[in-house]
Amino acid sequence: ALLDLSGVHQVKGTWMASTTLPCTYVPLEGFTQQTLVWSLERDHSTSALFRRDDSGDHVLLAQFRDRVSVPRQSPGDASLLIDSLEIPDSGHYTCQVTWRSQNNSLVQKEVTTTVKVVKVPATKPVIRPGELGLRVPAGARASLTCVASGSPPISYRWFRSSPGGSAELLGSQAELAWDSLQPSDAGEYYCEAENR
């Protein structure tokens, strides 16, 4: 039996999303993981970004502070989880594990993954039209819901059109609700959806 790391050659990550860079091995009896180092090579320079040893976990690059972690409870899993990917996170990531055997010799293996962070095409919100001309009895509960597709986050605003072309802002949630409709609530309502 041999200690060997398995990973993947390439990972495509989406900007602002999270991704996992796999680095796993089958634990062998008589071998203890001493250190795990993840390093990043970009623009022809390499820096260690994460280190796990007897003293704990250390994030060594400020740009990854609070954004990277490695599973704790699963032996043999040295995968790196990166949150809220930034475009500069693209580069070559190397996972290097060192084990100590019972006779105190050291074994070291590494595996490299290329990460490419891509921006997904942003899309403006598209609202699915609701029913037109709703008839609701007075005193009833009712609600209007605005549903839009597009790049999140999407914010909503409900307006009521009044005669003379002015609009009254009624709420900034996707749903506009009434506990008890009154005849004075009759009229035209419209929704506006907006994203970045």
Short mmCIF file of C-alpha atoms in Angstrom, two decimals:
data_model
loop_
_atom_site.label_atom_id
_atom_site.label_comp_id
_atom_site.label_asym_id
_atom_site.label_seq_id
_atom_site.Cartn_x
_atom_site.Cartn_y
_atom_site.Cartn_z
CA ALA A 1 0.00 0.00 0.00
CA LEU A 2 1.23 3.46 -0.85
CA LEU A 3 0.30 6.92 0.31
CA ASP A 4 -0.85 8.97 -2.64
CA LEU A 5 -2.76 12.21 -3.04
CA SER A 6 -5.58 12.52 -5.48
CA GLY A 7 -6.91 15.79 -6.82
CA VAL A 8 -8.09 17.28 -10.10
CA HIS A 9 -6.16 19.14 -12.78
CA GLN A 10 -8.51 22.05 -13.18
CA VAL A 11 -11.34 23.76 -11.34
CA LYS A 12 -13.54 26.45 -12.84
CA GLY A 13 -14.94 28.67 -10.14
CA THR A 14 -17.61 31.34 -10.42
CA TRP A 15 -16.89 34.84 -9.18
CA MET A 16 -18.44 35.46 -5.71
CA ALA A 17 -19.36 31.76 -5.33
CA SER A 18 -17.45 29.13 -3.34
CA THR A 19 -15.42 26.20 -4.64
CA THR A 20 -13.58 23.15 -3.31
CA LEU A 21 -10.12 22.07 -4.50
CA PRO A 22 -10.01 18.32 -3.88
CA CYS A 23 -6.95 16.78 -2.21
CA THR A 24 -7.54 13.39 -0.61
CA TYR A 25 -5.67 10.23 0.40
CA VAL A 26 -6.41 6.90 2.01
CA PRO A 27 -4.98 6.97 5.56
CA LEU A 28 -2.42 4.20 6.17
CA GLU A 29 -1.76 2.55 9.50
CA GLY A 30 1.60 3.60 10.88
CA PHE A 31 1.62 6.93 9.05
CA THR A 32 0.56 10.19 10.73
CA GLN A 33 -0.11 13.40 8.89
CA GLN A 34 2.48 15.91 10.11
CA THR A 35 1.82 18.95 7.96
CA LEU A 36 -0.51 20.06 5.22
CA VAL A 37 0.46 23.13 3.16
CA TRP A 38 -1.60 24.69 0.39
CA SER A 39 0.39 27.12 -1.75
CA LEU A 40 -0.58 29.39 -4.63
CA GLU A 41 1.55 30.16 -7.67
CA ARG A 42 0.58 33.16 -9.74
CA ASP A 43 2.54 35.67 -11.80
CA HIS A 44 5.63 33.40 -11.42
CA SER A 45 5.75 33.68 -7.63
CA THR A 46 4.66 31.05 -5.12
CA SER A 47 3.40 31.68 -1.59
CA ALA A 48 2.03 29.39 1.08
CA LEU A 49 -1.57 30.33 1.77
CA PHE A 50 -2.67 27.70 4.34
CA ARG A 51 -0.76 25.50 6.78
CA ARG A 52 -2.01 22.84 9.19
CA ASP A 53 0.45 21.41 11.74
CA ASP A 54 0.55 20.46 15.44
CA SER A 55 -0.16 24.06 16.41
CA GLY A 56 -3.39 24.25 14.39
CA ASP A 57 -4.60 25.87 11.18
CA HIS A 58 -2.93 29.02 9.85
CA VAL A 59 -4.04 31.23 6.95
CA LEU A 60 -0.85 32.87 5.71
CA LEU A 61 -2.12 35.17 2.95
CA ALA A 62 -4.22 38.18 3.96
CA GLN A 63 -6.37 37.98 0.81
CA PHE A 64 -7.71 34.60 2.01
CA ARG A 65 -8.31 35.51 5.66
CA ASP A 66 -11.77 34.19 6.73
CA ARG A 67 -12.30 32.74 3.24
CA VAL A 68 -10.46 29.40 3.28
CA SER A 69 -10.85 26.23 5.32
CA VAL A 70 -9.91 22.54 5.24
CA PRO A 71 -12.23 19.82 6.68
CA ARG A 72 -11.34 18.98 10.28
CA GLN A 73 -13.15 15.79 11.11
CA SER A 74 -12.45 13.67 8.03
CA PRO A 75 -9.08 11.86 8.02
CA GLY A 76 -7.56 11.76 4.56
CA ASP A 77 -9.42 14.86 3.35
CA ALA A 78 -7.07 17.82 2.86
CA SER A 79 -9.32 19.62 0.35
CA LEU A 80 -9.32 23.41 0.35
CA LEU A 81 -12.65 25.24 0.47
CA ILE A 82 -12.54 28.84 -0.81
CA ASP A 83 -15.49 31.15 -0.19
CA SER A 84 -16.56 34.22 -2.22
CA LEU A 85 -14.08 33.75 -5.03
CA GLU A 86 -12.36 36.84 -6.38
CA ILE A 87 -10.91 37.15 -9.90
CA PRO A 88 -7.29 37.37 -8.50
CA ASP A 89 -7.81 33.93 -6.84
CA SER A 90 -7.06 32.36 -10.26
CA GLY A 91 -3.73 30.47 -10.27
CA HIS A 92 -2.03 27.13 -9.57
CA TYR A 93 -2.77 25.67 -6.14
CA THR A 94 -0.56 22.93 -4.73
CA CYS A 95 -1.60 20.64 -1.89
CA GLN A 96 1.45 19.19 -0.10
CA VAL A 97 1.07 16.62 2.66
CA THR A 98 3.90 15.28 4.83
CA TRP A 99 3.46 12.08 6.84
CA ARG A 100 5.69 10.62 9.57
CA SER A 101 6.06 6.86 9.72
CA GLN A 102 6.60 4.75 12.86
CA ASN A 103 10.34 4.58 12.19
CA ASN A 104 10.34 8.43 12.00
CA SER A 105 10.98 8.71 8.28
CA LEU A 106 9.04 11.38 6.38
CA VAL A 107 6.99 10.88 3.23
CA GLN A 108 5.89 13.88 1.18
CA LYS A 109 3.46 14.07 -1.74
CA GLU A 110 1.87 16.91 -3.64
CA VAL A 111 -0.84 17.53 -6.22
CA THR A 112 -1.51 20.73 -8.19
CA THR A 113 -4.83 22.14 -9.38
CA THR A 114 -5.27 25.08 -11.74
CA VAL A 115 -8.10 27.41 -10.73
CA LYS A 116 -9.80 29.74 -13.18
CA VAL A 117 -12.31 32.17 -11.73
CA VAL A 118 -14.88 33.29 -14.28
CA LYS A 119 -17.59 35.92 -14.15
CA VAL A 120 -20.95 34.51 -15.14
CA PRO A 121 -22.77 36.64 -17.67
CA ALA A 122 -24.92 39.02 -15.66
CA THR A 123 -28.55 39.19 -16.71
CA LYS A 124 -31.02 41.93 -15.96
CA PRO A 125 -34.23 40.95 -14.15
CA VAL A 126 -37.14 39.67 -16.23
CA ILE A 127 -40.53 39.74 -14.54
CA ARG A 128 -43.03 37.01 -15.25
CA PRO A 129 -46.34 38.82 -15.75
CA GLY A 130 -49.12 37.88 -13.32
CA GLU A 131 -52.84 37.73 -13.98
CA LEU A 132 -54.39 40.95 -15.15
CA GLY A 133 -57.75 42.06 -13.84
CA LEU A 134 -57.99 40.19 -10.54
CA ARG A 135 -61.44 40.27 -8.95
CA VAL A 136 -61.42 39.83 -5.19
CA PRO A 137 -64.37 40.16 -2.74
CA ALA A 138 -64.19 43.01 -0.20
CA GLY A 139 -62.92 41.94 3.22
CA ALA A 140 -60.85 39.07 1.77
CA ARG A 141 -57.13 38.49 2.31
CA ALA A 142 -55.14 38.91 -0.87
CA SER A 143 -51.58 39.24 -2.08
CA LEU A 144 -49.65 40.06 -5.23
CA THR A 145 -46.24 38.44 -5.73
CA CYS A 146 -43.54 39.67 -8.05
CA VAL A 147 -41.25 36.97 -9.49
CA ALA A 148 -38.20 37.95 -11.52
CA SER A 149 -35.35 35.89 -12.96
CA GLY A 150 -31.83 37.30 -13.43
CA SER A 151 -28.56 37.71 -11.56
CA PRO A 152 -29.08 37.91 -7.79
CA PRO A 153 -29.53 39.80 -5.57
CA ILE A 154 -32.82 41.22 -6.91
CA SER A 155 -34.76 43.88 -5.04
CA TYR A 156 -38.46 44.52 -5.56
CA ARG A 157 -40.76 47.52 -5.20
CA TRP A 158 -44.55 47.64 -5.49
CA PHE A 159 -46.36 50.77 -6.67
CA ARG A 160 -49.95 51.78 -7.11
CA SER A 161 -50.80 53.99 -10.09
CA SER A 162 -53.06 56.86 -9.28
CA PRO A 163 -54.97 59.08 -11.70
CA GLY A 164 -52.80 61.78 -13.18
CA GLY A 165 -49.85 59.45 -13.68
CA SER A 166 -48.29 59.63 -10.23
CA ALA A 167 -47.19 56.44 -8.49
CA GLU A 168 -47.34 55.63 -4.79
CA LEU A 169 -44.66 53.31 -3.35
CA LEU A 170 -46.38 50.60 -1.29
CA GLY A 171 -43.59 48.23 -0.31
CA SER A 172 -40.14 46.91 -1.02
CA GLN A 173 -40.76 43.17 -0.72
CA ALA A 174 -41.53 40.66 -3.48
CA GLU A 175 -45.01 40.22 -1.99
CA LEU A 176 -47.66 42.87 -1.41
CA ALA A 177 -50.38 41.64 0.98
CA TRP A 178 -53.72 42.85 2.35
CA ASP A 179 -55.42 41.40 5.41
CA SER A 180 -58.79 42.79 4.48
CA LEU A 181 -59.38 44.35 1.07
CA GLN A 182 -61.50 47.50 0.88
CA PRO A 183 -63.28 48.90 -2.20
CA SER A 184 -60.79 51.80 -2.00
CA ASP A 185 -57.96 49.31 -2.75
CA ALA A 186 -59.25 48.84 -6.29
CA GLY A 187 -56.84 50.17 -8.89
CA GLU A 188 -53.73 49.41 -10.88
CA TYR A 189 -50.62 48.02 -9.18
CA TYR A 190 -47.21 47.36 -10.66
CA CYS A 191 -43.93 45.86 -9.58
CA GLU A 192 -40.36 46.93 -10.31
CA ALA A 193 -37.40 44.54 -10.05
CA GLU A 194 -33.79 45.72 -9.89
CA ASN A 195 -30.33 44.17 -9.58
CA ARG A 196 -26.75 45.42 -9.83
#
